[in-house]
Amino acid sequence: MGAQKITSQMIGQWVDQAVATTAVYDLHTHLYPPNFGRYMLYGIDELLNYHYLIAETIRASDVAYDAFWGMSQARQAELIWTTLFVDRAPISEACRGVVTVLNKLGLDAGAKDLSSYRDWFKSQSPEAFTDKVLELANVKTVVMTNDPLDPAERDIWLSGVKPDPRFKAVLRIDPILLGWPGVAEPLKALDYAVSPDLGGKTMPELRRFLSEWADRMNPIYCACSLPPTWRYPDQSPTTRVLDEVVLPFARERNLPFAMMIGVTRQVNPRLKMAGDSLGKSDITSLERICATNAGNKFMCTMLSRENQHELAVTARKQRNLMVFGCWWFTNIPSVIEEITRMRLELLGTSFIPQHSDARVLDQILYKWDHSRAIIANVMKEKFNDLAATGWPVSQGEVQKTAEAFLSRNFENFLTARLPG
């Protein structure tokens, strides 16, 4: 009997099943577990006050900036709901996401009843709601963003709170890389003998800061958002701190250093958090930091669509670089699909297609629902292309690829030790 003919329908079924049933390791979020108090965000008012929807509302309405920020959070949510969901079709990705969340939670999105949604969310305990959302989203692990120079978050860690084991810490180091000379004062207030000019004991004291907080948090990587103007190497404090502190520390601990490159801060300060934008970045700086620090593991996502092809090509040349996710303004379906297809064509399966970047717990319901569908579509296309060449595509091969994309590539990169 001859081999079974593999059809497009079979491949589609295999892909849909594999992508739907594989639990996600969500490697970059701004989420926190319930015992982090006010840092855990959930519920309809938090969903509506997402900075994407704030910018969209102010653009679409006649509300003045000061008038909007003078409202209570509840009143802001009501304005956003009326402007984007009642007066208009909620067709943007951020709006559609809210509708997806309501549907996934079993609420009647078509009722357009903000009051009833609020009542439902108020009836949920943070702990039970966390369990419910992680189960519905099929997310097994959530990676936080943790800044020990944020006084309120620092107090939580110093109180001895331990995160839910499903929530992993990341040591966010933007201030010590980008904040000189201003960051010297808050560090000195914490009894680190640093100098604004990086002189004296500054470098060993910064190393002590990283070591002490790594011991406390047990982070799985270090991370920083970098502007499109970032250059490496140069004569800036950023390069000095990278070369003398961060990269040696990361090598010693076998921690990846994640670079999120391309954010331009506060192009419209009147929008507050919603006022950040993007810019095309210099890929050669990424190439140089990877090439000259071969013993370090790097992760990178870039904000500008125009950088994506260069980023994928750079990853082909630098084995210590793991490309991940579609960040912020690239986290929209049309761009996710384009980027995922291009990366698969250039890198095979050796990248991480997506992370949620969620700020509100409920958002992982829509971010992973929407992204899973796109990843599955690209996988179907490419496995059908492969089958057309005569390759005997198998269900096991499809399952292995889905697991690599949604979990194992990241888990393996965390534990890998680079050869000398």
Short mmCIF file of C-alpha atoms in Angstrom, two decimals:
data_model
loop_
_atom_site.label_atom_id
_atom_site.label_comp_id
_atom_site.label_asym_id
_atom_site.label_seq_id
_atom_site.Cartn_x
_atom_site.Cartn_y
_atom_site.Cartn_z
CA MET A 1 0.00 0.00 0.00
CA GLY A 2 1.37 3.41 -0.92
CA ALA A 3 1.93 6.24 1.50
CA GLN A 4 -1.12 8.25 2.48
CA LYS A 5 -1.54 11.39 0.39
CA ILE A 6 -1.22 14.46 2.58
CA THR A 7 -3.92 16.95 1.66
CA SER A 8 -4.23 20.66 2.37
CA GLN A 9 -7.25 19.89 4.53
CA MET A 10 -5.24 17.48 6.68
CA ILE A 11 -2.44 20.02 7.12
CA GLY A 12 -4.97 22.68 8.07
CA GLN A 13 -6.54 20.44 10.70
CA TRP A 14 -3.15 19.48 12.14
CA VAL A 15 -2.04 23.10 12.36
CA ASP A 16 -5.28 24.33 13.93
CA GLN A 17 -5.19 21.57 16.54
CA ALA A 18 -1.51 22.05 17.37
CA VAL A 19 -1.67 25.84 17.66
CA ALA A 20 -4.89 25.79 19.70
CA THR A 21 -3.77 23.14 22.19
CA THR A 22 -0.17 24.23 22.77
CA ALA A 23 0.17 26.27 25.96
CA VAL A 24 1.95 29.61 25.55
CA TYR A 25 5.00 30.91 27.39
CA ASP A 26 4.22 34.63 27.12
CA LEU A 27 7.72 36.04 27.25
CA HIS A 28 7.03 39.79 27.54
CA THR A 29 4.11 41.42 29.33
CA HIS A 30 3.42 44.17 31.86
CA LEU A 31 1.21 41.89 33.95
CA TYR A 32 1.43 41.07 37.64
CA PRO A 33 -0.18 38.45 39.91
CA PRO A 34 -2.88 39.36 42.45
CA ASN A 35 -0.49 39.64 45.39
CA PHE A 36 1.19 42.63 43.69
CA GLY A 37 -1.84 44.71 44.63
CA ARG A 38 -2.54 47.74 42.44
CA TYR A 39 -0.07 46.53 39.82
CA MET A 40 -2.49 43.80 38.80
CA LEU A 41 -4.88 45.40 36.27
CA TYR A 42 -8.08 43.72 35.09
CA GLY A 43 -11.69 44.54 34.29
CA ILE A 44 -13.63 46.53 31.74
CA ASP A 45 -12.55 50.00 32.89
CA GLU A 46 -8.87 49.01 32.69
CA LEU A 47 -9.45 47.47 29.26
CA LEU A 48 -11.08 50.64 27.99
CA ASN A 49 -8.42 52.91 29.48
CA TYR A 50 -5.64 51.12 27.58
CA HIS A 51 -3.36 53.77 26.11
CA TYR A 52 -4.10 52.59 22.55
CA LEU A 53 -7.79 53.38 23.07
CA ILE A 54 -7.07 56.67 24.83
CA ALA A 55 -5.17 57.96 21.79
CA GLU A 56 -7.85 56.64 19.44
CA THR A 57 -10.60 58.33 21.45
CA ILE A 58 -8.95 61.72 21.68
CA ARG A 59 -8.31 61.58 17.93
CA ALA A 60 -11.95 60.68 17.20
CA SER A 61 -13.67 63.05 19.64
CA ASP A 62 -13.72 66.75 20.43
CA VAL A 63 -12.58 66.28 24.04
CA ALA A 64 -9.70 68.51 25.11
CA TYR A 65 -6.58 66.85 26.51
CA ASP A 66 -6.87 68.55 29.90
CA ALA A 67 -10.56 67.76 30.10
CA PHE A 68 -9.90 64.08 29.45
CA TRP A 69 -7.16 63.81 32.06
CA GLY A 70 -9.35 65.68 34.53
CA MET A 71 -11.97 62.92 34.41
CA SER A 72 -12.13 59.96 36.76
CA GLN A 73 -11.07 56.62 35.32
CA ALA A 74 -14.71 55.54 35.20
CA ARG A 75 -15.74 58.65 33.28
CA GLN A 76 -12.82 58.20 30.87
CA ALA A 77 -13.92 54.62 30.24
CA GLU A 78 -17.47 55.79 29.55
CA LEU A 79 -16.25 58.37 27.04
CA ILE A 80 -14.06 55.77 25.31
CA TRP A 81 -16.96 53.29 25.21
CA THR A 82 -19.36 55.84 23.73
CA THR A 83 -16.85 57.24 21.23
CA LEU A 84 -15.39 54.00 19.90
CA PHE A 85 -18.01 51.31 20.57
CA VAL A 86 -21.37 53.10 20.39
CA ASP A 87 -20.91 56.01 17.99
CA ARG A 88 -18.57 54.02 15.72
CA ALA A 89 -17.94 50.42 14.73
CA PRO A 90 -15.19 49.03 17.03
CA ILE A 91 -13.11 47.91 14.08
CA SER A 92 -9.57 48.88 15.07
CA GLU A 93 -7.46 46.07 16.49
CA ALA A 94 -7.53 47.56 20.00
CA CYS A 95 -11.33 47.92 19.88
CA ARG A 96 -11.86 44.48 18.38
CA GLY A 97 -9.71 43.15 21.19
CA VAL A 98 -12.12 44.40 23.85
CA VAL A 99 -15.02 42.74 22.01
CA THR A 100 -13.06 39.49 21.80
CA VAL A 101 -12.43 39.61 25.56
CA LEU A 102 -16.12 40.06 26.30
CA ASN A 103 -16.99 37.13 24.05
CA LYS A 104 -14.28 34.86 25.46
CA LEU A 105 -15.56 35.57 28.96
CA GLY A 106 -19.09 34.63 27.94
CA LEU A 107 -20.50 38.17 28.08
CA ASP A 108 -22.90 39.53 25.48
CA ALA A 109 -20.83 42.04 23.52
CA GLY A 110 -23.84 42.85 21.38
CA ALA A 111 -25.73 44.20 24.37
CA LYS A 112 -23.33 47.16 24.52
CA ASP A 113 -24.17 47.42 28.22
CA LEU A 114 -21.18 48.87 30.02
CA SER A 115 -22.97 48.80 33.37
CA SER A 116 -23.60 45.05 33.20
CA TYR A 117 -19.98 44.38 32.21
CA ARG A 118 -18.81 46.38 35.21
CA ASP A 119 -21.09 44.41 37.52
CA TRP A 120 -19.75 41.11 36.16
CA PHE A 121 -16.11 42.09 36.63
CA LYS A 122 -16.80 43.36 40.16
CA SER A 123 -18.10 39.89 41.03
CA GLN A 124 -14.75 38.29 40.16
CA SER A 125 -12.02 37.78 42.74
CA PRO A 126 -8.52 38.62 41.44
CA GLU A 127 -7.25 35.11 42.19
CA ALA A 128 -10.11 33.24 40.53
CA PHE A 129 -10.11 35.62 37.60
CA THR A 130 -6.39 35.05 37.06
CA ASP A 131 -6.98 31.30 36.91
CA LYS A 132 -9.91 31.75 34.54
CA VAL A 133 -8.04 34.01 32.10
CA LEU A 134 -4.87 31.92 31.97
CA GLU A 135 -6.96 28.81 31.34
CA LEU A 136 -9.11 30.41 28.64
CA ALA A 137 -6.07 31.91 26.91
CA ASN A 138 -4.13 28.64 27.29
CA VAL A 139 -1.15 30.56 28.67
CA LYS A 140 1.00 28.58 31.10
CA THR A 141 3.60 31.21 31.99
CA VAL A 142 3.53 35.01 32.06
CA VAL A 143 6.72 37.08 32.11
CA MET A 144 6.44 40.35 34.02
CA THR A 145 8.37 43.62 33.64
CA ASN A 146 9.97 44.53 36.98
CA ASP A 147 11.71 47.81 37.80
CA PRO A 148 13.49 47.84 41.18
CA LEU A 149 13.86 51.63 40.92
CA ASP A 150 10.08 52.04 40.98
CA PRO A 151 9.58 52.81 44.71
CA ALA A 152 6.16 51.15 45.01
CA GLU A 153 7.22 47.97 43.25
CA ARG A 154 10.49 47.88 45.18
CA ASP A 155 8.53 47.96 48.45
CA ILE A 156 6.51 44.93 47.32
CA TRP A 157 9.65 42.91 46.67
CA LEU A 158 11.30 44.07 49.90
CA SER A 159 8.22 42.98 51.85
CA GLY A 160 9.05 39.41 50.88
CA VAL A 161 6.14 38.87 48.49
CA LYS A 162 6.70 35.91 46.19
CA PRO A 163 4.98 35.96 42.78
CA ASP A 164 2.58 33.26 41.69
CA PRO A 165 4.95 30.66 40.13
CA ARG A 166 3.19 31.16 36.78
CA PHE A 167 4.53 34.74 36.76
CA LYS A 168 8.26 35.09 36.07
CA ALA A 169 10.32 38.19 36.80
CA VAL A 170 12.41 40.26 34.42
CA LEU A 171 15.02 42.75 35.62
CA ARG A 172 14.18 45.96 33.74
CA ILE A 173 17.28 48.16 33.59
CA ASP A 174 16.27 51.17 31.46
CA PRO A 175 17.18 53.73 34.18
CA ILE A 176 20.72 52.49 34.75
CA LEU A 177 21.40 52.37 30.99
CA LEU A 178 19.62 55.52 29.84
CA GLY A 179 19.15 57.64 32.94
CA TRP A 180 22.54 59.25 33.54
CA PRO A 181 23.31 61.52 35.28
CA GLY A 182 19.84 61.78 36.87
CA VAL A 183 19.64 58.16 38.04
CA ALA A 184 22.62 58.67 40.34
CA GLU A 185 20.51 60.35 43.03
CA PRO A 186 17.90 57.60 43.45
CA LEU A 187 20.67 55.01 43.50
CA LYS A 188 22.59 56.92 46.14
CA ALA A 189 19.40 57.17 48.19
CA LEU A 190 19.39 53.36 48.19
CA ASP A 191 22.98 53.30 49.55
CA TYR A 192 24.76 52.59 46.27
CA ALA A 193 27.93 54.70 46.06
CA VAL A 194 27.52 55.90 42.48
CA SER A 195 28.59 59.13 40.84
CA PRO A 196 26.74 61.11 38.13
CA ASP A 197 29.92 61.03 36.00
CA LEU A 198 30.27 57.23 36.41
CA GLY A 199 33.50 57.72 38.35
CA GLY A 200 34.72 56.24 41.62
CA LYS A 201 32.95 53.05 42.69
CA THR A 202 30.06 53.47 40.25
CA MET A 203 30.66 50.40 38.12
CA PRO A 204 31.15 47.86 40.93
CA GLU A 205 28.19 49.44 42.75
CA LEU A 206 25.98 49.04 39.70
CA ARG A 207 27.09 45.43 39.49
CA ARG A 208 26.13 45.04 43.16
CA PHE A 209 22.72 46.57 42.42
CA LEU A 210 22.07 44.06 39.62
CA SER A 211 23.31 41.12 41.67
CA GLU A 212 21.26 41.96 44.74
CA TRP A 213 18.07 42.43 42.76
CA ALA A 214 18.67 39.33 40.69
CA ASP A 215 19.04 37.32 43.89
CA ARG A 216 15.80 38.82 45.17
CA MET A 217 13.69 38.56 41.99
CA ASN A 218 15.20 35.52 40.27
CA PRO A 219 14.71 37.14 36.84
CA ILE A 220 14.81 35.04 33.69
CA TYR A 221 16.37 37.84 31.61
CA CYS A 222 17.35 41.52 31.71
CA ALA A 223 15.59 44.01 29.46
CA CYS A 224 15.67 47.57 28.18
CA SER A 225 13.70 49.66 25.67
CA LEU A 226 16.07 51.64 23.49
CA PRO A 227 15.43 54.67 21.26
CA PRO A 228 16.07 54.61 17.50
CA THR A 229 19.05 56.88 18.17
CA TRP A 230 20.83 54.18 20.22
CA ARG A 231 24.32 53.44 18.94
CA TYR A 232 26.82 50.79 19.98
CA PRO A 233 29.62 51.27 20.71
CA ASP A 234 29.95 54.97 21.37
CA GLN A 235 31.24 57.23 24.14
CA SER A 236 27.92 57.42 25.98
CA PRO A 237 27.17 56.25 29.54
CA THR A 238 24.93 53.60 27.96
CA THR A 239 27.85 51.86 26.25
CA ARG A 240 30.05 52.10 29.33
CA VAL A 241 27.40 50.58 31.60
CA LEU A 242 26.63 47.89 29.03
CA ASP A 243 30.28 46.91 28.57
CA GLU A 244 31.45 47.19 32.16
CA VAL A 245 28.36 46.10 34.09
CA VAL A 246 25.36 44.66 32.28
CA LEU A 247 26.96 42.33 29.76
CA PRO A 248 29.50 40.80 32.19
CA PHE A 249 26.70 40.32 34.74
CA ALA A 250 24.44 38.67 32.14
CA ARG A 251 27.25 36.35 30.99
CA GLU A 252 28.01 35.31 34.55
CA ARG A 253 24.35 34.48 35.23
CA ASN A 254 23.64 33.10 31.73
CA LEU A 255 20.80 35.59 31.40
CA PRO A 256 19.70 36.88 27.99
CA PHE A 257 19.69 40.64 27.49
CA ALA A 258 16.48 41.68 25.72
CA MET A 259 16.57 44.82 23.60
CA MET A 260 13.32 46.42 22.47
CA ILE A 261 14.53 48.99 19.99
CA GLY A 262 12.82 51.90 18.31
CA VAL A 263 10.63 53.76 20.80
CA THR A 264 10.52 57.55 20.52
CA ARG A 265 9.23 58.91 23.80
CA GLN A 266 6.59 61.61 24.16
CA VAL A 267 6.13 62.93 20.64
CA ASN A 268 2.87 64.27 22.10
CA PRO A 269 3.26 64.78 25.85
CA ARG A 270 -0.40 65.81 26.15
CA LEU A 271 -1.30 62.15 25.58
CA LYS A 272 0.89 61.03 28.53
CA MET A 273 1.61 57.27 28.20
CA ALA A 274 -0.27 57.25 24.89
CA GLY A 275 2.08 59.89 23.50
CA ASP A 276 5.04 57.65 22.60
CA SER A 277 5.84 56.86 18.97
CA LEU A 278 8.53 55.04 16.96
CA GLY A 279 11.47 55.52 14.63
CA LYS A 280 13.59 53.46 12.29
CA SER A 281 16.70 52.21 14.06
CA ASP A 282 20.31 51.54 13.08
CA ILE A 283 20.69 47.79 12.66
CA THR A 284 24.49 47.94 12.65
CA SER A 285 24.54 48.68 16.38
CA LEU A 286 22.64 45.45 17.00
CA GLU A 287 25.04 43.58 14.73
CA ARG A 288 28.05 44.96 16.59
CA ILE A 289 26.82 44.24 20.10
CA CYS A 290 26.06 40.64 19.14
CA ALA A 291 29.30 40.11 17.22
CA THR A 292 31.60 41.65 19.84
CA ASN A 293 29.91 39.90 22.77
CA ALA A 294 29.68 36.36 21.45
CA GLY A 295 29.41 34.95 24.97
CA ASN A 296 26.18 36.83 25.64
CA LYS A 297 22.66 35.81 24.66
CA PHE A 298 20.58 38.58 23.14
CA MET A 299 16.89 38.88 22.42
CA CYS A 300 15.54 41.59 20.17
CA THR A 301 12.28 42.98 18.88
CA MET A 302 12.08 46.22 16.89
CA LEU A 303 9.27 48.73 16.73
CA SER A 304 9.53 49.99 13.18
CA ARG A 305 8.11 47.85 10.38
CA GLU A 306 10.94 49.13 8.20
CA ASN A 307 13.51 47.38 10.44
CA GLN A 308 12.01 43.90 10.27
CA HIS A 309 13.80 42.53 7.21
CA GLU A 310 17.20 43.72 8.45
CA LEU A 311 16.47 42.24 11.87
CA ALA A 312 15.69 38.81 10.43
CA VAL A 313 18.83 38.87 8.27
CA THR A 314 20.93 39.91 11.28
CA ALA A 315 19.58 36.93 13.22
CA ARG A 316 20.76 34.64 10.40
CA LYS A 317 24.30 35.90 10.98
CA GLN A 318 24.38 36.05 14.79
CA ARG A 319 23.69 32.74 16.52
CA ASN A 320 23.45 34.45 19.91
CA LEU A 321 20.48 36.59 18.80
CA MET A 322 16.88 35.44 19.30
CA VAL A 323 14.28 37.50 17.44
CA PHE A 324 10.96 37.68 19.24
CA GLY A 325 7.47 39.02 18.85
CA CYS A 326 5.69 41.85 17.11
CA TRP A 327 5.96 44.75 19.50
CA TRP A 328 3.53 47.59 20.13
CA PHE A 329 2.72 49.27 16.78
CA THR A 330 3.66 46.13 14.84
CA ASN A 331 1.23 44.08 16.97
CA ILE A 332 -1.61 44.40 14.45
CA PRO A 333 -2.83 41.50 12.28
CA SER A 334 -1.64 42.70 8.87
CA VAL A 335 1.87 43.38 10.12
CA ILE A 336 2.08 40.28 12.34
CA GLU A 337 1.26 38.12 9.34
CA GLU A 338 3.81 39.83 7.11
CA ILE A 339 6.57 39.67 9.71
CA THR A 340 5.86 36.07 10.72
CA ARG A 341 5.87 34.90 7.11
CA MET A 342 9.14 36.72 6.37
CA ARG A 343 10.86 35.39 9.50
CA LEU A 344 9.76 31.84 8.75
CA GLU A 345 11.12 32.14 5.21
CA LEU A 346 14.47 33.50 6.43
CA LEU A 347 14.94 31.77 9.79
CA GLY A 348 12.96 28.55 9.52
CA THR A 349 11.58 27.79 12.96
CA SER A 350 14.40 29.41 14.96
CA PHE A 351 12.54 32.50 16.21
CA ILE A 352 9.68 33.37 18.55
CA PRO A 353 6.69 34.72 16.61
CA GLN A 354 4.85 36.54 19.34
CA HIS A 355 4.46 37.86 22.84
CA SER A 356 1.40 39.69 24.13
CA ASP A 357 2.92 42.85 25.68
CA ALA A 358 -0.35 42.91 27.66
CA ARG A 359 -0.84 45.53 30.38
CA VAL A 360 -4.29 44.35 31.49
CA LEU A 361 -4.67 40.66 32.34
CA ASP A 362 -7.80 40.27 30.22
CA GLN A 363 -5.87 41.37 27.12
CA ILE A 364 -4.10 38.04 26.79
CA LEU A 365 -7.47 36.59 25.80
CA TYR A 366 -7.60 38.63 22.62
CA LYS A 367 -3.92 39.06 21.93
CA TRP A 368 -3.32 35.31 21.89
CA ASP A 369 -6.63 34.48 20.21
CA HIS A 370 -5.85 36.85 17.34
CA SER A 371 -2.15 35.95 17.12
CA ARG A 372 -2.77 32.20 17.19
CA ALA A 373 -5.05 32.55 14.15
CA ILE A 374 -2.38 34.47 12.22
CA ILE A 375 0.45 32.11 13.19
CA ALA A 376 -1.72 29.16 12.15
CA ASN A 377 -2.49 30.72 8.76
CA VAL A 378 1.20 31.25 8.02
CA MET A 379 2.07 27.73 9.18
CA LYS A 380 -0.63 26.25 6.91
CA GLU A 381 0.70 28.15 3.93
CA LYS A 382 4.29 27.11 4.51
CA PHE A 383 3.53 23.46 5.29
CA ASN A 384 1.42 23.28 2.13
CA ASP A 385 4.30 24.81 0.18
CA LEU A 386 6.58 22.16 1.68
CA ALA A 387 4.17 19.34 0.86
CA ALA A 388 4.01 20.57 -2.75
CA THR A 389 7.74 19.84 -3.11
CA GLY A 390 7.15 16.19 -2.24
CA TRP A 391 8.25 16.41 1.40
CA PRO A 392 6.22 14.00 3.57
CA VAL A 393 4.74 16.51 6.03
CA SER A 394 3.60 14.76 9.22
CA GLN A 395 1.31 15.67 12.09
CA GLY A 396 4.22 15.23 14.50
CA GLU A 397 6.29 17.73 12.52
CA VAL A 398 3.46 20.25 12.65
CA GLN A 399 2.98 19.73 16.40
CA LYS A 400 6.70 20.14 17.05
CA THR A 401 6.74 23.42 15.12
CA ALA A 402 3.76 24.82 17.03
CA GLU A 403 5.40 23.92 20.34
CA ALA A 404 8.67 25.54 19.23
CA PHE A 405 6.93 28.76 18.28
CA LEU A 406 4.70 29.08 21.34
CA SER A 407 6.96 27.80 24.07
CA ARG A 408 10.03 25.65 23.47
CA ASN A 409 12.19 28.08 21.48
CA PHE A 410 12.09 30.50 24.38
CA GLU A 411 12.54 27.88 27.07
CA ASN A 412 15.51 26.37 25.22
CA PHE A 413 17.11 29.78 24.69
CA LEU A 414 16.86 30.56 28.40
CA THR A 415 18.78 27.44 29.39
CA ALA A 416 21.22 27.32 26.46
CA ARG A 417 24.89 27.95 27.04
CA LEU A 418 26.72 29.35 24.07
CA PRO A 419 29.71 27.35 22.82
CA GLY A 420 33.08 29.02 23.15
#
